[in-house]
Coordinates of C-alpha atoms in Angstrom, one line a residue:
M1 CA -0.3 152.0 91.6
L2 CA 0.3 148.6 93.2
G3 CA 2.6 147.4 90.3
E4 CA 4.9 150.4 90.7
L5 CA 4.9 150.0 94.5
L6 CA 5.9 146.3 94.2
L7 CA 8.8 147.2 91.8
Y8 CA 10.1 149.9 94.1
L9 CA 9.8 147.6 97.1
S10 CA 11.7 144.9 95.3
L11 CA 14.5 147.3 94.4
I12 CA 14.6 148.7 98.0
F13 CA 14.8 145.1 99.4
A14 CA 17.6 144.2 97.1
L15 CA 19.6 147.4 98.0
V16 CA 19.0 146.8 101.7
A17 CA 20.1 143.2 101.3
L18 CA 23.4 144.5 99.8
M19 CA 24.0 146.9 102.7
I20 CA 23.2 144.2 105.4
Y21 CA 25.5 141.8 103.6
L22 CA 28.4 144.3 104.0
K23 CA 27.6 144.3 107.7
K24 CA 27.8 140.5 107.7
D25 CA 24.4 140.1 109.2
Y26 CA 23.7 137.1 106.9
N27 CA 20.5 135.8 108.3
V28 CA 18.7 139.1 107.9
C29 CA 20.3 139.6 104.5
L30 CA 18.8 136.3 103.3
L31 CA 15.3 137.5 104.4
F32 CA 15.6 140.6 102.3
I33 CA 16.9 138.7 99.3
H34 CA 13.8 136.4 99.5
A35 CA 11.6 139.5 99.9
S36 CA 13.1 141.2 96.8
A37 CA 12.6 138.0 94.7
L38 CA 9.0 137.6 96.1
T39 CA 7.9 141.3 95.4
S40 CA 9.4 141.2 91.8
M41 CA 7.4 138.0 91.2
L42 CA 4.3 139.6 92.6
A43 CA 4.8 142.6 90.3
M44 CA 5.1 140.1 87.3
L45 CA 1.9 138.3 88.4
Y46 CA 0.1 141.6 88.9
L47 CA 1.0 142.6 85.3
M48 CA -0.2 139.2 84.1
Y49 CA -3.5 139.6 86.0
N50 CA -4.1 143.0 84.3
F51 CA -3.6 141.4 80.9
L52 CA -6.0 138.6 81.8
I53 CA -8.7 141.1 82.8
S54 CA -7.9 143.4 79.9
N55 CA -7.3 146.4 82.1
F56 CA -6.7 149.0 79.4
K57 CA -6.1 151.7 82.0
I58 CA -2.5 150.3 81.9
F59 CA -1.0 151.5 78.7
Y60 CA 1.3 148.5 78.3
V61 CA -1.8 146.2 78.5
W62 CA -3.6 148.4 75.9
Q63 CA -0.6 148.4 73.7
Y64 CA -0.2 144.6 73.4
S65 CA -3.6 143.1 74.2
S66 CA -7.2 143.0 73.2
T67 CA -10.4 141.4 74.6
D68 CA -10.6 138.8 71.8
L69 CA -7.3 137.2 72.7
A70 CA -7.4 133.8 74.3
W71 CA -6.3 133.8 77.9
Y72 CA -3.0 132.1 77.2
Y73 CA -2.1 134.7 74.5
K74 CA -3.0 137.4 76.9
L75 CA -0.4 135.9 79.3
S76 CA 2.2 135.7 76.5
A77 CA 1.5 139.3 75.6
T78 CA 3.0 140.2 79.0
W79 CA 6.4 139.8 77.5
A80 CA 5.5 141.1 74.0
G81 CA 7.2 144.4 74.7
Q82 CA 10.4 145.5 76.4
E83 CA 8.7 146.5 79.6
G84 CA 7.5 143.0 80.3
T85 CA 10.8 141.4 79.2
F86 CA 12.9 143.5 81.5
L87 CA 10.5 142.6 84.4
L88 CA 10.7 138.9 83.5
W89 CA 14.5 139.1 83.4
A90 CA 14.7 140.9 86.8
C91 CA 12.3 138.2 88.3
I92 CA 14.5 135.3 87.0
V93 CA 17.7 136.9 88.2
L94 CA 16.3 137.7 91.7
A95 CA 14.7 134.2 92.0
S96 CA 18.0 132.7 91.0
C97 CA 19.7 134.8 93.6
S98 CA 17.2 133.7 96.2
Y99 CA 17.6 130.0 95.4
F100 CA 21.4 130.3 95.1
A101 CA 21.7 132.2 98.4
K102 CA 19.7 129.5 100.3
K103 CA 21.8 126.7 98.8
H104 CA 25.2 128.2 99.2
W105 CA 24.7 130.3 102.4
E106 CA 27.2 128.2 104.4
D107 CA 30.0 127.9 101.8
E108 CA 32.2 130.3 99.8
G109 CA 29.6 130.6 97.1
R110 CA 27.9 133.1 99.3
E111 CA 30.4 135.7 98.3
I112 CA 29.0 136.0 94.7
I113 CA 25.5 137.0 96.1
P114 CA 26.2 140.8 96.1
L115 CA 27.2 140.7 92.4
V116 CA 24.0 138.8 91.5
L117 CA 21.9 141.3 93.6
I118 CA 23.5 144.2 91.7
V119 CA 22.6 142.6 88.4
G120 CA 19.0 142.0 89.6
S121 CA 18.8 145.6 90.8
V122 CA 20.0 146.9 87.5
F123 CA 17.2 145.1 85.7
L124 CA 14.7 146.4 88.2
V125 CA 15.9 149.9 87.4
L126 CA 15.6 149.2 83.7
T127 CA 12.0 147.9 84.3
I128 CA 11.1 151.0 86.3
L129 CA 12.5 153.2 83.5
A130 CA 10.5 151.3 81.0
S131 CA 7.3 151.9 83.1
P132 CA 5.2 148.8 82.5
F133 CA 2.5 150.2 84.9
R134 CA 2.2 153.7 83.5
T135 CA -1.5 154.6 82.8
T136 CA -3.2 155.1 79.5
M137 CA -4.6 158.4 80.9
D138 CA -1.0 159.7 81.4
V139 CA 0.2 158.7 78.0
F140 CA -2.9 159.9 76.0
K141 CA -3.6 162.8 78.4
I142 CA -7.2 161.8 78.8
P143 CA -9.6 161.3 81.8
S144 CA -10.2 157.8 83.0
F145 CA -13.8 157.6 81.5
M146 CA -12.2 158.0 78.1
V147 CA -10.0 154.9 78.3
P148 CA -10.5 152.8 75.2
K149 CA -12.8 149.8 75.7
E150 CA -10.6 147.8 73.3
G151 CA -6.9 147.3 73.2
N152 CA -4.4 147.9 70.3
G153 CA -4.0 144.1 70.0
L154 CA -1.2 141.7 69.6
N155 CA 0.6 141.4 66.3
P156 CA -1.0 138.4 64.6
L157 CA 2.4 136.8 63.9
L158 CA 2.9 136.6 67.7
I159 CA -0.4 134.8 68.2
D160 CA 1.3 131.4 67.9
P161 CA 2.2 128.8 70.5
W162 CA 5.9 128.8 69.6
M163 CA 6.2 132.6 69.9
A164 CA 4.2 132.5 73.2
I165 CA 7.1 130.5 74.8
H166 CA 10.1 131.7 72.8
P167 CA 10.8 135.0 74.7
P168 CA 10.6 133.6 78.3
V169 CA 12.8 130.6 77.3
V170 CA 15.4 133.0 75.8
F171 CA 15.3 135.3 78.8
L172 CA 15.6 132.4 81.2
G173 CA 18.8 131.5 79.4
Y174 CA 20.0 135.2 79.6
A175 CA 19.3 135.4 83.3
L176 CA 21.0 132.1 84.3
I177 CA 24.3 133.3 82.8
T178 CA 24.4 135.8 85.7
I179 CA 25.7 133.1 88.2
P180 CA 28.7 132.0 86.0
F181 CA 29.5 135.7 85.3
A182 CA 29.4 136.7 89.0
S183 CA 31.4 133.6 89.9
A184 CA 34.1 134.4 87.3
I185 CA 34.3 138.1 88.5
L186 CA 34.7 137.0 92.1
Y187 CA 37.5 134.6 91.0
L188 CA 39.3 137.4 89.2
I189 CA 39.0 139.6 92.3
R190 CA 39.9 137.0 94.9
K191 CA 42.2 134.8 92.9
N192 CA 41.6 131.9 95.4
F193 CA 38.0 131.2 94.7
D194 CA 38.9 127.8 93.3
S195 CA 35.5 126.2 93.4
W196 CA 33.8 128.9 91.2
V197 CA 33.5 126.6 88.2
E198 CA 31.9 123.8 90.3
I199 CA 29.5 126.2 92.0
S200 CA 28.3 127.6 88.7
K201 CA 28.5 124.5 86.5
Q202 CA 24.8 123.6 86.5
W203 CA 23.9 127.2 86.0
S204 CA 26.0 127.6 82.9
R205 CA 24.5 124.4 81.5
G206 CA 21.0 125.6 82.3
A207 CA 21.8 128.9 80.5
W208 CA 23.2 127.0 77.5
L209 CA 20.2 124.7 77.4
F210 CA 17.5 127.5 77.6
L211 CA 19.3 129.9 75.3
G212 CA 19.9 127.2 72.7
L213 CA 16.3 126.1 73.0
G214 CA 15.1 129.7 72.7
I215 CA 17.0 130.2 69.5
A216 CA 15.6 126.9 68.2
L217 CA 12.1 127.9 69.0
G218 CA 12.5 131.2 67.2
G219 CA 13.8 129.4 64.2
F220 CA 10.9 127.0 64.2
W221 CA 8.4 129.8 64.6
S222 CA 10.0 131.6 61.6
Y223 CA 9.8 128.4 59.6
E224 CA 6.2 127.7 60.5
V225 CA 4.7 131.1 60.6
L226 CA 6.5 133.8 58.6
G227 CA 5.7 132.3 55.2
W228 CA 9.2 132.5 53.6
G229 CA 10.1 128.9 54.1
G230 CA 13.2 129.6 56.2
Y231 CA 14.3 129.3 59.8
W232 CA 17.4 131.5 59.9
A233 CA 18.1 134.8 58.1
W234 CA 21.1 136.2 60.0
D235 CA 18.9 139.0 61.3
P236 CA 20.9 141.2 63.8
V237 CA 18.6 140.3 66.7
E238 CA 18.5 136.6 66.2
T239 CA 22.3 136.5 65.5
S240 CA 23.0 138.5 68.6
S241 CA 21.5 135.7 70.6
L242 CA 23.7 133.1 68.8
V243 CA 26.9 134.9 69.7
P244 CA 26.7 134.5 73.6
W245 CA 25.5 130.9 73.0
L246 CA 28.7 130.1 71.0
V247 CA 30.9 131.8 73.6
L248 CA 29.1 130.0 76.4
T249 CA 29.8 126.8 74.5
A250 CA 33.5 127.7 74.4
Y251 CA 33.4 128.5 78.2
M252 CA 31.8 125.1 79.0
H253 CA 34.7 123.4 77.2
A254 CA 37.3 125.6 78.9
S255 CA 35.7 124.9 82.3
M256 CA 36.4 121.2 81.9
R257 CA 40.1 122.1 82.0
K258 CA 40.1 125.2 84.1
Q259 CA 43.6 124.5 85.5
E260 CA 44.9 124.6 81.9
F261 CA 43.1 127.8 81.1
P262 CA 43.1 129.9 84.3
I263 CA 42.4 133.2 82.5
L264 CA 40.6 132.1 79.4
T265 CA 37.9 130.3 81.4
P266 CA 36.7 133.3 83.4
A267 CA 37.2 135.5 80.4
L268 CA 34.7 133.4 78.4
A269 CA 32.3 133.4 81.3
T270 CA 32.3 137.2 81.7
F271 CA 32.1 137.8 77.9
S272 CA 29.1 135.4 77.7
F273 CA 27.2 137.8 80.0
I274 CA 28.6 141.0 78.3
L275 CA 27.4 139.6 74.9
V276 CA 23.9 139.0 76.4
L277 CA 23.9 142.7 77.4
Y278 CA 25.0 143.6 73.9
A279 CA 22.2 141.4 72.4
T280 CA 19.7 143.3 74.6
F281 CA 21.1 146.6 73.6
I282 CA 20.8 145.6 69.9
T283 CA 17.1 144.9 70.4
R284 CA 16.3 148.1 72.3
S285 CA 18.7 150.8 71.0
G286 CA 16.9 151.5 67.7
L287 CA 20.3 151.5 65.9
W288 CA 19.8 148.1 64.2
E289 CA 17.1 147.5 61.6
S290 CA 15.4 144.2 62.5
V291 CA 11.9 142.7 62.5
H292 CA 12.6 141.8 66.1
A293 CA 13.8 145.2 67.4
F294 CA 11.7 147.2 69.9
G295 CA 13.1 150.6 68.9
Q296 CA 14.8 153.2 71.1
S297 CA 13.6 153.7 74.7
K298 CA 14.5 155.5 77.9
S299 CA 16.3 152.4 79.1
S300 CA 18.7 152.4 76.1
T301 CA 21.0 154.9 77.6
L302 CA 21.3 153.2 81.0
L303 CA 21.7 149.8 79.2
A304 CA 24.6 151.3 77.1
F305 CA 26.2 152.6 80.3
V306 CA 25.9 149.2 82.0
L307 CA 27.3 147.5 79.0
F308 CA 30.3 149.8 78.8
F309 CA 31.0 149.7 82.6
T310 CA 30.7 145.9 82.7
L311 CA 33.0 145.5 79.7
T312 CA 35.6 148.0 81.0
A313 CA 35.6 146.5 84.6
S314 CA 35.9 142.9 83.2
V315 CA 38.8 143.8 80.9
I316 CA 40.7 145.6 83.7
L317 CA 40.2 142.5 86.0
L318 CA 41.4 140.2 83.2
L319 CA 44.5 142.3 82.5
R320 CA 45.3 142.4 86.2
N321 CA 45.3 138.6 86.3
L322 CA 47.3 138.0 83.2
S323 CA 50.5 137.6 85.3
N324 CA 48.8 134.7 87.0
N325 CA 48.2 132.9 83.8
K326 CA 50.4 129.9 84.7
G327 CA 48.2 126.9 84.3
K328 CA 49.0 123.4 83.6
K329 CA 50.1 122.5 80.1
A330 CA 47.1 123.0 77.9
S331 CA 45.5 120.3 75.8
L332 CA 45.9 121.3 72.2
E333 CA 42.6 119.8 71.0
F334 CA 40.7 121.6 73.8
F335 CA 42.5 124.9 73.1
L336 CA 41.6 124.6 69.4
T337 CA 38.0 123.8 70.2
I338 CA 37.7 126.8 72.4
M339 CA 39.4 129.1 70.0
L340 CA 37.3 127.9 67.0
L341 CA 34.1 128.4 68.9
S342 CA 35.2 131.9 70.0
V343 CA 36.2 132.8 66.4
L344 CA 32.8 131.6 65.2
G345 CA 31.2 133.9 67.8
F346 CA 33.4 136.8 66.7
V347 CA 32.4 136.3 63.0
S348 CA 28.7 136.7 63.9
F349 CA 29.5 139.5 66.3
W350 CA 31.5 141.4 63.7
G351 CA 28.8 140.8 61.0
I352 CA 26.2 142.7 63.1
T353 CA 28.6 145.3 64.6
Y354 CA 30.4 146.4 61.4
P355 CA 27.5 148.2 59.8
I356 CA 26.8 150.2 62.9
I357 CA 30.4 151.4 63.1
F358 CA 30.0 152.8 59.5
K359 CA 26.5 154.1 60.4
F360 CA 28.1 156.5 62.9
K361 CA 30.3 157.7 60.0
G362 CA 27.3 158.4 57.9
V363 CA 27.9 155.5 55.6
S364 CA 25.3 152.8 55.0
V365 CA 26.7 149.3 54.9
T366 CA 24.7 146.1 54.4
I367 CA 26.0 142.7 55.4
S368 CA 24.4 139.9 53.5
K369 CA 23.9 136.4 54.8
E370 CA 26.7 135.3 52.4
F371 CA 29.2 137.1 54.7
F372 CA 28.2 134.9 57.7
N373 CA 28.1 131.7 55.7
I374 CA 31.4 132.2 53.9
W375 CA 33.4 133.4 56.9
S376 CA 31.9 130.8 59.3
Y377 CA 32.6 127.9 56.9
P378 CA 36.3 127.3 57.3
F379 CA 36.2 127.6 61.1
T380 CA 33.2 125.2 61.3
I381 CA 35.0 122.7 59.1
A382 CA 38.1 123.0 61.3
L383 CA 35.9 122.6 64.4
F384 CA 34.5 119.3 63.2
I385 CA 37.9 118.0 62.2
V386 CA 39.0 118.7 65.8
L387 CA 35.8 117.1 67.1
G388 CA 36.5 113.9 65.1
Y389 CA 40.1 113.9 66.3
C390 CA 38.9 114.1 70.0
L391 CA 36.2 111.4 69.6
L392 CA 38.7 108.9 68.1
P393 CA 40.5 106.6 70.5
R394 CA 44.0 107.9 71.2
G395 CA 45.7 105.2 69.2
K396 CA 43.6 105.8 66.1
R397 CA 43.6 109.6 66.0
K398 CA 46.1 109.8 63.2
F399 CA 43.3 108.5 60.9
I400 CA 41.6 111.9 61.1
A401 CA 44.1 112.9 58.4
L402 CA 41.9 110.9 56.0
A403 CA 39.1 113.5 56.5
P404 CA 40.4 116.0 53.9
L405 CA 41.0 113.1 51.4
L406 CA 37.4 112.0 51.9
A407 CA 36.2 115.6 51.5
L408 CA 38.1 115.9 48.2
L409 CA 36.5 112.6 47.1
F410 CA 33.0 114.0 47.8
V411 CA 33.9 117.0 45.8
L412 CA 34.7 114.8 42.8
I413 CA 31.6 112.6 43.3
K414 CA 29.3 115.7 43.7
P415 CA 26.5 114.4 45.9
T416 CA 25.0 118.0 45.9
K417 CA 25.4 120.9 43.5
N418 CA 27.4 122.9 46.0
M419 CA 31.1 122.2 46.2
L420 CA 31.5 123.6 49.7
V421 CA 28.8 121.4 51.0
N422 CA 30.3 118.4 49.3
F423 CA 33.6 119.1 50.9
A424 CA 32.0 119.5 54.4
L425 CA 29.8 116.5 54.4
P426 CA 32.4 113.7 55.1
I427 CA 34.1 115.9 57.7
I428 CA 30.9 116.2 59.6
L429 CA 29.8 112.6 59.0
I430 CA 33.0 111.3 60.7
P431 CA 32.2 112.7 64.2
L432 CA 28.6 111.9 63.6
G433 CA 29.4 108.2 63.1
I434 CA 31.8 108.1 66.0
S435 CA 29.2 109.8 68.3
I436 CA 26.6 107.1 67.4
Y437 CA 29.1 104.4 68.1
R438 CA 30.1 105.9 71.5
L439 CA 26.6 106.9 72.7
K440 CA 26.5 104.2 75.4
N441 CA 29.6 105.8 77.0
S442 CA 28.3 109.3 77.7
S443 CA 25.4 111.6 77.1
V444 CA 27.9 114.2 75.8
H445 CA 28.1 112.2 72.6
L446 CA 24.4 112.8 72.1
I447 CA 25.2 116.5 72.1
H448 CA 27.9 116.1 69.5
L449 CA 25.6 113.9 67.4
G450 CA 22.9 116.6 67.6
A451 CA 25.4 119.3 66.6
A452 CA 26.5 117.3 63.5
L453 CA 22.8 116.6 62.5
I454 CA 22.0 120.3 62.9
L455 CA 24.8 121.3 60.6
I456 CA 24.0 118.6 58.0
G457 CA 20.3 119.6 58.0
A458 CA 21.2 123.3 57.7
M459 CA 23.5 122.7 54.7
L460 CA 21.4 120.2 52.8
S461 CA 18.2 122.1 53.3
S462 CA 19.8 125.4 52.1
V463 CA 21.5 124.1 49.0
G464 CA 18.8 121.6 48.1
E465 CA 15.8 123.9 48.5
H466 CA 13.7 124.5 45.3
T467 CA 11.1 127.2 44.8
Y468 CA 8.3 126.9 42.3
N469 CA 6.0 129.8 41.3
I470 CA 2.8 128.2 40.1
N471 CA 0.0 130.2 38.4
I472 CA -3.5 128.8 38.3
A473 CA -6.2 130.2 36.1
Y474 CA -9.4 130.7 38.0
P475 CA -11.9 129.0 37.7
E476 CA -10.7 127.1 34.6
E477 CA -7.9 125.2 36.3
L478 CA -9.6 124.3 39.5
G479 CA -8.8 120.7 40.3
T480 CA -6.0 120.5 37.7
V481 CA -2.8 119.0 39.0
K482 CA 0.2 121.3 38.4
E483 CA 3.5 119.5 38.6
F484 CA 6.7 120.7 40.3
G485 CA 9.7 118.5 40.6
E486 CA 8.5 115.1 41.8
Y487 CA 5.3 116.6 43.3
G488 CA 2.1 118.1 42.1
I489 CA -0.5 120.5 43.5
S490 CA -4.1 121.2 42.7
L491 CA -6.3 124.1 43.8
N492 CA -9.8 122.8 44.5
K493 CA -11.6 125.8 46.1
I494 CA -11.1 129.4 47.2
Q495 CA -13.0 130.6 50.2
V496 CA -13.5 134.2 51.2
F497 CA -15.0 135.1 54.5
R498 CA -14.6 137.4 57.5
D499 CA -13.1 136.3 60.8
I500 CA -14.3 137.4 64.3
K501 CA -12.3 140.6 64.0
N502 CA -14.2 141.4 60.7
N503 CA -11.0 141.0 58.7
I504 CA -11.2 139.5 55.2
V505 CA -9.7 136.0 55.0
V506 CA -8.9 134.3 51.7
Q507 CA -8.3 130.6 52.1
A508 CA -7.1 128.1 49.4
H509 CA -7.9 124.4 49.5
V510 CA -5.1 122.5 48.0
D511 CA -4.1 118.8 47.5
I512 CA -0.4 117.7 47.3
Y513 CA 0.5 114.8 45.0
K514 CA 3.5 112.6 44.6
G515 CA 3.3 110.9 41.3
N516 CA -0.4 110.0 40.8
K517 CA -1.0 109.6 44.6
K518 CA -2.5 112.3 46.7
I519 CA -0.4 112.6 49.9
A520 CA -1.8 115.6 51.7
S521 CA -4.5 118.3 51.8
G522 CA -4.1 121.7 53.3
T523 CA -5.5 125.2 53.5
P524 CA -2.9 128.0 53.2
K525 CA -4.6 131.4 53.7
V526 CA -4.0 135.1 53.8
I527 CA -5.7 137.6 56.2
Y528 CA -6.1 141.2 55.3
D529 CA -5.8 142.6 58.8
K530 CA -7.2 146.1 59.1
K531 CA -4.5 147.0 61.6
W532 CA -1.5 144.9 60.8
G533 CA -1.8 144.5 57.0
L534 CA -1.3 141.3 55.1
V535 CA -0.8 138.2 57.3
T536 CA 0.1 134.9 55.6
H537 CA -0.5 131.5 57.0
V538 CA 1.4 128.7 55.2
Y539 CA 0.6 125.1 54.9
I540 CA 3.5 122.6 55.4
K541 CA 3.4 119.0 54.3
R542 CA 6.0 117.4 56.5
G543 CA 8.0 114.4 55.3
I544 CA 11.0 112.4 56.6
L545 CA 13.2 113.6 53.7
N546 CA 11.3 116.6 52.3
D547 CA 9.0 119.3 53.5
V548 CA 6.6 121.0 51.1
H549 CA 5.8 124.6 51.9
V550 CA 2.7 126.0 50.2
I551 CA 2.5 129.8 50.4
F552 CA -0.7 131.6 49.3
Q553 CA -0.7 135.4 49.4
G554 CA -4.1 136.1 47.8
F555 CA -5.0 137.3 44.3
S556 CA -6.7 140.2 42.6
P557 CA -10.3 139.4 41.8
H558 CA -10.8 142.5 39.7
R559 CA -8.9 141.3 36.6
E560 CA -10.8 139.9 33.6
N561 CA -8.6 136.8 33.6
I562 CA -8.1 135.8 37.2
I563 CA -4.7 134.2 37.9
I564 CA -4.0 132.7 41.4
P565 CA -0.3 132.6 42.3
I566 CA 0.9 130.0 44.7
T567 CA 4.5 129.6 45.8
V568 CA 5.7 126.1 46.7
K569 CA 9.1 125.4 48.3
V570 CA 10.5 121.9 48.6
V571 CA 12.9 121.9 51.6
P572 CA 14.9 118.7 51.8
Y573 CA 16.4 117.1 54.9
I574 CA 15.1 119.8 57.3
T575 CA 14.1 116.9 59.6
F576 CA 17.8 116.3 60.3
L577 CA 18.1 119.9 61.8
W578 CA 15.0 119.5 64.1
T579 CA 16.2 116.1 65.2
G580 CA 19.7 117.5 65.9
I581 CA 18.2 120.2 68.1
L582 CA 16.1 117.7 70.0
L583 CA 19.2 115.5 70.6
L584 CA 21.2 118.5 71.8
I585 CA 18.5 119.3 74.3
I586 CA 18.1 115.7 75.5
G587 CA 21.9 115.3 75.8
I588 CA 22.5 118.3 78.0
T589 CA 19.4 117.5 80.1
I590 CA 20.7 114.0 80.8
K591 CA 24.1 115.4 81.7
M592 CA 22.6 117.9 84.1
Y593 CA 20.5 115.2 85.7
Q594 CA 23.4 112.8 86.1
D595 CA 25.6 115.5 87.7
A596 CA 22.8 116.6 90.0
R597 CA 22.4 113.1 91.6

């Protein structure tokens, strides 16, 4: 088929480019790099085209699409499975290589191109093994005239704008880490590749931006769609994406003082990439239980080998360079920042890895979210104390010693019911206030401000959340306001109908009150999907200080006394978290723009 031909051509062009590079025929090599990137993109576009026309002769299209999907969800279904995500990853790596090669063909940055090509080739092989273009006839062992007229369809939870863009944003972040990784490896091999940080600086920032944005989009989708009123559950797959982001954050701090950390800086760059491979392995190995996992596949074995080889080679290179670890005198505050970020990454890494170690021993171990929260807490507090110290003018840094005293004062005042949150609040508020005061000096302070707001929003929304289970007698209590906290809710009507897929939909019409005043109306609903089971759509009344989640999961109409259960969650200060994420994105974008000029 055309798709498979394009994949093989892309791999061949990449391998030929590698061989020509070794012969130092650079102009011809550049042509083959561009050809490899172009053919991989054509393969991706061809797969998208087959989704658009609902060509169910391709099994991957049948598996994740259907004729009733809107065209934009058909496109997003292209990366709904691991076949499409591997192809997308390969495309971005090869496109990055093509752009990088053209830009750095005349300087020493050219020497990292073979490493980037190897990474791109690996993901092309993974894509070929995953077989995005295998036919339905081959899978089902049927003749072409028996190909189904309708596809299996996309999981209704994925038919959402946020989930449509979440995967490509995450994989864009994953792919962009390749350049800093390759630059660090070349530095460890050559030892005189002094410009490696400058060459890869914008790439690492881009990777940090898109990976962070991807994690945020996943959290927002979870909050909006999944119907449990939360945005983060420490699920193995979502946590595995956070780990490389934290390590990449540590690398970006170390890279600012690369002369002080000549081994630590490349170590963090290489481990950022290795942890991305590990996150991918978690999603595709079938070893971890997760709502996000794809399950075991043919590519899992190769991915495990690539992960092991990359880790082993990187460790050997780092150990060989330990004798050259003679940098300038290191800044204590930068060292502490880097170490604390790395430890936070390790806490999350260990939390998702520990159960698997015992799984191989035949012992089932479950790590609860309390493990992550409790073990992350002291290091996060220490990180924000260091941040406050760094942000203070040099002559006033001694005043950071007041932070623990303020924290103890907050514990005594008890602004919230949680002692740990009370202790943490003033420690986070100090760098937050300094960042606001110093915003005019640098966009970096916008990033620090965003980080502080994210943490405050996460803590206050978690400890302040209230859940109310409200039962409404039907039809006697229709229109009756049921109070919960400072709010009230009334059920006005229940609608039962069939959607275009002939699924039963039960929709509740509710009004939200604050005091005696109606402040919102909404329609939470539940869909009894014949293929996917129960699908819940929540209604959220957004507010500056509080969000009100209304979750309706249907009712049993066959009882004599019909009771309609509605779950309402009041989530306070969640706006701080979303605002913090936005500031983080704006801050790094401004920084990238300023440095690009």
